Tab-separated table of C-alpha atoms and ligand atoms in Angstrom:
chain	number	residue	atom	x	y	z
A	1	MET	CA	16.766	-37.266	9.873
A	2	VAL	CA	17.979	-34.672	7.422
A	3	PRO	CA	21.117	-32.979	8.718
A	4	ARG	CA	20.352	-29.344	9.152
A	5	SER	CA	23.046	-27.029	8.011
A	6	ARG	CA	23.241	-23.977	10.125
A	7	ILE	CA	23.630	-21.198	7.692
A	8	ALA	CA	23.752	-17.515	8.300
A	9	PRO	CA	20.459	-15.601	8.227
A	10	PRO	CA	19.600	-14.191	4.830
A	11	PRO	CA	21.436	-10.920	4.394
A	12	VAL	CA	19.099	-7.992	4.671
A	13	LEU	CA	20.896	-6.073	1.997
A	14	PRO	CA	22.103	-7.424	-1.352
A	15	ARG	CA	25.844	-6.952	-1.724
A	16	HIS	CA	25.478	-6.837	-5.489
A	17	VAL	CA	22.482	-5.428	-7.360
A	18	ALA	CA	22.262	-5.862	-11.136
A	19	ILE	CA	19.718	-3.995	-13.225
A	20	ILE	CA	18.303	-4.450	-16.726
A	21	MET	CA	17.174	-0.899	-17.439
A	22	ASP	CA	14.322	-1.463	-19.879
A	23	GLY	CA	11.566	0.819	-21.126
A	24	ASN	CA	13.296	4.028	-22.198
A	25	GLY	CA	11.823	3.868	-25.712
A	26	ARG	CA	8.262	3.240	-24.526
A	27	TRP	CA	8.548	5.986	-21.931
A	28	ALA	CA	9.613	8.432	-24.649
A	29	LEU	CA	6.886	7.317	-27.045
A	30	ALA	CA	4.219	7.724	-24.368
A	31	GLY	CA	5.328	11.333	-23.881
A	32	GLY	CA	5.516	12.039	-27.640
A	33	LYS	CA	9.322	12.268	-27.472
A	34	ALA	CA	12.163	10.769	-29.496
A	35	ARG	CA	13.681	7.523	-28.207
A	36	LEU	CA	16.914	9.321	-27.375
A	37	ALA	CA	15.010	11.578	-24.970
A	38	GLY	CA	13.987	8.367	-23.227
A	39	HIS	CA	17.622	7.334	-22.915
A	40	ARG	CA	18.519	10.759	-21.506
A	41	ALA	CA	15.770	10.383	-18.931
A	42	GLY	CA	17.170	6.888	-18.300
A	43	VAL	CA	20.490	8.432	-17.315
A	44	ARG	CA	18.681	10.518	-14.669
A	45	ALA	CA	17.101	7.333	-13.284
A	46	ALA	CA	20.533	5.679	-13.251
A	47	ARG	CA	21.868	8.605	-11.227
A	48	THR	CA	19.074	8.223	-8.674
A	49	VAL	CA	19.775	4.507	-8.354
A	50	VAL	CA	23.544	4.962	-8.019
A	51	ARG	CA	22.931	7.435	-5.201
A	52	GLY	CA	20.321	5.168	-3.586
A	53	CYS	CA	22.571	2.105	-3.670
A	54	LEU	CA	25.484	4.101	-2.312
A	55	GLU	CA	23.370	5.401	0.574
A	56	ALA	CA	21.934	1.936	1.287
A	57	GLY	CA	25.432	0.416	1.476
A	58	VAL	CA	25.306	-1.829	-1.595
A	59	ASP	CA	28.857	-2.924	-2.562
A	60	VAL	CA	28.396	-3.477	-6.284
A	61	LEU	CA	25.867	-2.070	-8.743
A	62	THR	CA	25.868	-3.427	-12.289
A	63	LEU	CA	23.854	-1.598	-14.957
A	64	PHE	CA	23.082	-3.163	-18.342
A	65	ALA	CA	23.504	-0.110	-20.555
A	66	PHE	CA	24.001	-1.654	-24.007
A	67	SER	CA	23.729	-5.294	-25.034
A	68	SER	CA	25.506	-7.252	-27.765
A	69	GLU	CA	22.115	-7.312	-29.524
A	70	ASN	CA	21.597	-3.533	-29.277
A	71	TRP	CA	24.034	-3.035	-32.193
A	72	GLN	CA	21.113	-4.079	-34.402
A	73	ARG	CA	19.134	-0.948	-33.534
A	74	PRO	CA	18.900	1.891	-36.090
A	75	ALA	CA	22.297	3.581	-36.600
A	76	ASP	CA	20.919	6.908	-35.352
A	77	GLU	CA	19.939	5.418	-32.027
A	78	VAL	CA	23.212	3.467	-31.632
A	79	ASN	CA	25.270	6.577	-32.421
A	80	GLY	CA	23.133	8.681	-30.116
A	81	LEU	CA	23.641	6.199	-27.289
A	82	MET	CA	27.420	6.101	-27.829
A	83	ARG	CA	27.546	9.915	-27.724
A	84	LEU	CA	25.388	9.867	-24.603
A	85	PHE	CA	27.757	7.420	-22.867
A	86	VAL	CA	30.737	9.659	-23.688
A	87	GLU	CA	28.867	12.707	-22.379
A	88	VAL	CA	27.719	10.946	-19.200
A	89	LEU	CA	31.230	9.719	-18.388
A	90	GLN	CA	32.632	13.202	-18.855
A	91	ARG	CA	29.913	14.842	-16.761
A	92	GLU	CA	29.652	12.333	-13.918
A	93	ILE	CA	33.200	11.108	-13.368
A	94	ASP	CA	34.192	13.834	-10.877
A	95	GLU	CA	31.195	13.147	-8.681
A	96	LEU	CA	31.599	9.372	-8.897
A	97	HIS	CA	35.241	9.714	-7.916
A	98	ALA	CA	34.445	12.152	-5.085
A	99	ASN	CA	32.035	9.544	-3.693
A	100	GLY	CA	34.713	6.854	-3.677
A	101	ILE	CA	33.040	4.872	-6.441
A	102	GLN	CA	35.152	2.547	-8.539
A	103	LEU	CA	34.041	2.331	-12.159
A	104	ARG	CA	34.459	-0.764	-14.255
A	105	LEU	CA	33.231	-1.588	-17.744
A	106	ILE	CA	32.340	-5.081	-18.885
A	107	GLY	CA	31.726	-5.879	-22.534
A	108	ALA	CA	33.363	-6.113	-25.942
A	109	ARG	CA	35.055	-2.736	-25.622
A	110	GLU	CA	37.000	-3.228	-28.844
A	111	HIS	CA	33.703	-2.644	-30.675
A	112	LEU	CA	33.124	0.739	-29.044
A	113	PRO	CA	34.086	4.058	-30.647
A	114	GLU	CA	37.662	5.103	-29.885
A	115	ILE	CA	36.611	8.212	-27.943
A	116	LEU	CA	34.376	6.151	-25.661
A	117	ARG	CA	37.103	3.558	-25.114
A	118	ARG	CA	39.493	6.313	-24.088
A	119	ARG	CA	36.980	7.885	-21.680
A	120	ILE	CA	36.277	4.508	-20.111
A	121	ALA	CA	39.954	3.678	-19.697
A	122	ALA	CA	40.599	7.092	-18.117
A	123	ALA	CA	37.637	6.693	-15.725
A	124	GLU	CA	38.710	3.177	-14.752
A	125	THR	CA	42.293	4.283	-14.096
A	126	ARG	CA	41.221	7.331	-12.118
A	127	THR	CA	38.832	5.399	-9.875
A	128	ALA	CA	40.838	2.148	-9.618
A	129	ALA	CA	41.978	2.735	-6.038
A	130	ASN	CA	38.533	3.746	-4.768
A	131	THR	CA	37.173	1.423	-2.113
A	132	GLY	CA	33.542	2.542	-1.960
A	133	MET	CA	30.873	1.066	-4.173
A	134	THR	CA	31.866	-0.552	-7.463
A	135	LEU	CA	29.760	0.626	-10.396
A	136	VAL	CA	29.914	-1.833	-13.273
A	137	LEU	CA	28.628	-0.619	-16.629
A	138	ALA	CA	27.776	-3.419	-19.031
A	139	VAL	CA	28.264	-1.930	-22.494
A	140	ALA	CA	28.405	-4.053	-25.663
A	141	TYR	CA	27.920	-6.882	-23.187
A	142	GLY	CA	26.238	-10.247	-23.612
A	143	GLY	CA	26.274	-13.253	-21.320
A	144	ARG	CA	27.157	-15.525	-24.235
A	145	TRP	CA	29.956	-13.179	-25.319
A	146	ASP	CA	31.262	-13.364	-21.742
A	147	LEU	CA	31.329	-17.172	-21.726
A	148	VAL	CA	32.988	-17.236	-25.158
A	149	GLN	CA	35.715	-14.753	-24.199
A	150	ALA	CA	36.431	-16.717	-21.004
A	151	THR	CA	36.577	-19.980	-22.968
A	152	ARG	CA	38.987	-18.458	-25.490
A	153	ARG	CA	41.299	-17.267	-22.744
A	154	LEU	CA	41.226	-20.652	-21.028
A	155	ALA	CA	41.926	-22.420	-24.340
A	156	ALA	CA	44.862	-20.087	-25.023
A	157	LYS	CA	46.334	-20.914	-21.607
A	158	ALA	CA	45.806	-24.631	-22.222
A	159	ARG	CA	47.553	-24.377	-25.580
A	160	THR	CA	50.622	-22.751	-24.091
A	161	GLY	CA	50.659	-25.288	-21.260
A	162	ASP	CA	49.857	-22.715	-18.569
A	163	LEU	CA	46.665	-24.511	-17.634
A	164	ALA	CA	45.761	-28.201	-17.621
A	165	PRO	CA	42.225	-28.851	-18.955
A	166	GLU	CA	41.436	-31.009	-15.906
A	167	ASP	CA	42.210	-28.033	-13.659
A	168	ILE	CA	39.352	-26.042	-15.183
A	169	ASP	CA	36.539	-25.904	-12.661
A	170	GLU	CA	33.832	-23.392	-11.743
A	171	THR	CA	36.275	-21.245	-9.767
A	172	VAL	CA	38.815	-21.105	-12.599
A	173	LEU	CA	36.135	-20.330	-15.190
A	174	GLY	CA	34.691	-17.659	-12.884
A	175	ARG	CA	38.097	-15.967	-12.730
A	176	HIS	CA	37.994	-15.480	-16.494
A	177	LEU	CA	34.506	-14.013	-16.664
A	178	ALA	CA	33.906	-10.284	-16.880
A	179	LEU	CA	32.801	-9.973	-13.234
A	180	ALA	CA	35.918	-11.775	-11.936
A	181	GLY	CA	36.775	-10.732	-8.407
A	182	LEU	CA	33.296	-9.424	-7.623
A	183	PRO	CA	30.527	-11.285	-5.779
A	184	ALA	CA	27.744	-12.664	-7.987
A	185	PRO	CA	24.612	-10.498	-8.075
A	186	ASP	CA	22.275	-11.205	-5.155
A	187	LEU	CA	19.417	-9.281	-6.717
A	188	LEU	CA	18.493	-8.659	-10.346
A	189	VAL	CA	15.948	-5.967	-11.119
A	190	ARG	CA	14.394	-5.734	-14.564
A	191	THR	CA	12.156	-2.795	-15.344
A	192	GLY	CA	9.815	-2.353	-18.314
A	193	GLY	CA	7.518	-5.341	-17.860
A	194	GLU	CA	9.433	-8.145	-19.606
A	195	ARG	CA	10.270	-11.209	-17.547
A	196	ARG	CA	13.448	-12.517	-19.088
A	197	ILE	CA	17.215	-12.344	-18.679
A	198	SER	CA	17.958	-11.212	-22.271
A	199	ASN	CA	21.516	-12.540	-22.415
A	200	PHE	CA	22.654	-10.602	-19.348
A	201	LEU	CA	24.998	-12.250	-16.812
A	202	LEU	CA	24.109	-15.857	-17.714
A	203	TRP	CA	26.654	-17.559	-15.460
A	204	ASP	CA	26.559	-15.117	-12.580
A	205	LEU	CA	22.759	-15.063	-12.185
A	206	ALA	CA	22.558	-18.774	-11.297
A	207	TYR	CA	21.266	-18.112	-7.751
A	208	THR	CA	20.237	-14.486	-8.033
A	209	GLU	CA	16.839	-13.370	-6.752
A	210	LEU	CA	14.841	-11.983	-9.682
A	211	CYS	CA	12.680	-8.897	-9.268
A	212	PHE	CA	10.553	-7.796	-12.218
A	213	THR	CA	8.640	-4.550	-12.322
A	214	ASP	CA	6.396	-2.958	-14.941
A	215	VAL	CA	7.802	0.503	-14.160
A	216	LEU	CA	9.568	1.923	-17.234
A	217	TRP	CA	13.213	2.687	-16.483
A	218	PRO	CA	13.048	6.525	-16.728
A	219	ALA	CA	10.247	6.455	-14.141
A	220	PHE	CA	12.182	4.195	-11.753
A	221	GLY	CA	12.888	6.203	-8.627
A	222	ALA	CA	14.144	5.922	-5.060
A	223	ASP	CA	10.827	4.366	-3.931
A	224	ASP	CA	11.102	1.654	-6.585
A	225	LEU	CA	14.652	0.889	-5.485
A	226	ALA	CA	13.453	0.678	-1.882
A	227	ALA	CA	10.678	-1.730	-2.981
A	228	ALA	CA	13.221	-3.932	-4.793
A	229	LEU	CA	15.468	-4.024	-1.714
A	230	GLU	CA	12.420	-4.875	0.402
A	231	PHE	CA	11.558	-7.721	-2.029
A	232	PHE	CA	15.091	-9.054	-1.504
A	233	ARG	CA	14.669	-8.935	2.271
A	234	SER	CA	11.533	-11.047	1.942
A	235	ARG	CA	13.290	-13.874	0.097
A	236	GLN	CA	14.793	-16.856	1.860
A	237	ARG	CA	17.800	-18.033	-0.075
A	238	ARG	CA	18.330	-21.822	-0.086
A	239	PHE	CA	21.172	-22.383	-2.584
A	240	GLY	CA	19.792	-25.799	-3.563
A	241	ARG	CA	19.044	-26.965	-0.014
A	242	THR	CA	15.565	-28.014	1.126
A	243	ASP	CA	13.509	-25.847	3.432
A	244	GLU	CA	14.187	-28.344	6.229
A	245	GLN	CA	17.931	-28.112	5.829
A	246	VAL	CA	17.921	-24.391	5.974
A	247	GLU	CA	17.897	-23.414	9.575
A	248	VAL	CA	17.950	-19.701	9.850
A	249	VAL	CA	20.191	-18.739	12.723
A	250	ALA	CA	18.882	-15.570	14.243
A	251	ASP	CA	21.478	-13.368	15.812
B	301	LIG	C1	16.463	0.158	-22.682
B	301	LIG	O1	15.382	0.918	-23.109
B	301	LIG	C2	17.691	0.856	-22.384
B	301	LIG	C3	18.859	0.821	-23.131
B	301	LIG	C4	18.992	0.279	-24.488
B	301	LIG	C5	20.120	1.293	-22.584
B	301	LIG	C6	20.328	2.727	-22.405
B	301	LIG	C7	20.281	3.084	-20.987
B	301	LIG	C8	20.508	4.320	-20.536
B	301	LIG	C9	20.858	5.414	-21.456
B	301	LIG	C10	20.361	4.620	-19.089
B	301	LIG	C11	21.594	4.587	-18.244
B	301	LIG	C12	22.868	4.911	-18.851
B	301	LIG	C13	24.076	4.901	-18.210
B	301	LIG	C14	25.296	5.317	-18.941
B	301	LIG	C15	24.211	4.547	-16.802
B	301	LIG	P1	14.706	0.484	-24.485
B	301	LIG	O2	15.147	1.443	-25.528
B	301	LIG	O3	15.007	-0.949	-24.767
B	301	LIG	O4	13.202	0.656	-24.138
B	301	LIG	P2	11.950	0.007	-24.904
B	301	LIG	O5	11.934	-1.444	-24.555
B	301	LIG	O6	10.788	0.750	-24.309
B	301	LIG	O7	12.127	0.284	-26.361
């Protein structure tokens, strides 16, 4: 007989929601607008989702705002996005702070314009003691970059004798990844119709429930967030166990 592990019932609410916000360009094109107008509309959708997650009681929201690969876009669009990030941080930081949100950036920040780096550092410092929701912005982020930067830091510690190679395990590696200290995402939402991870949180998404929607990001609203949270509720999470082993303990 297979021993049945009594595990807790699936949580009704994801603690950590991660989102690949795709479709800004297509949304703009469909409305005869410039791509940057799509990104501006994307910021409005991000606002709606931050508010929705806060109200729902989500602990961590991670938004993929700019990938390692996005540097290859036309210079005009990259520069426009960088200016938009600076503007958004300036405009939204008071309200984020007032709502007890802690802001954190993950990504190769050394590649970002100086002004943006300064704004990010100021926002992180200002909101560091907040204990409400954590809002993680992934900017100049790639899952492979994340694994490489963690590996470099581990190798540096090994070289100086601060870490023995045989002591490196999943927990130690996890402590060197960008999301260190935060729970792994329970739910990933990708808008815009593609069904791939696109070098997002490669390590952290190992057991994440994946929710794909054709809705273009600027059109993603409170109802779409509610549908994604409902999708999560409908999933039974097994973490590698068989159905038989998973005995849902109702309380
Ligand atoms: C994808 O649309 C979106 C991005 C490249 C990132 C920009 C996202 C925002 C400006 C929204 C939120 C911003 C913040 C700061 C929270 P796409 O251009 O890839 O769309 P496409 O696939 O239709 O071309």
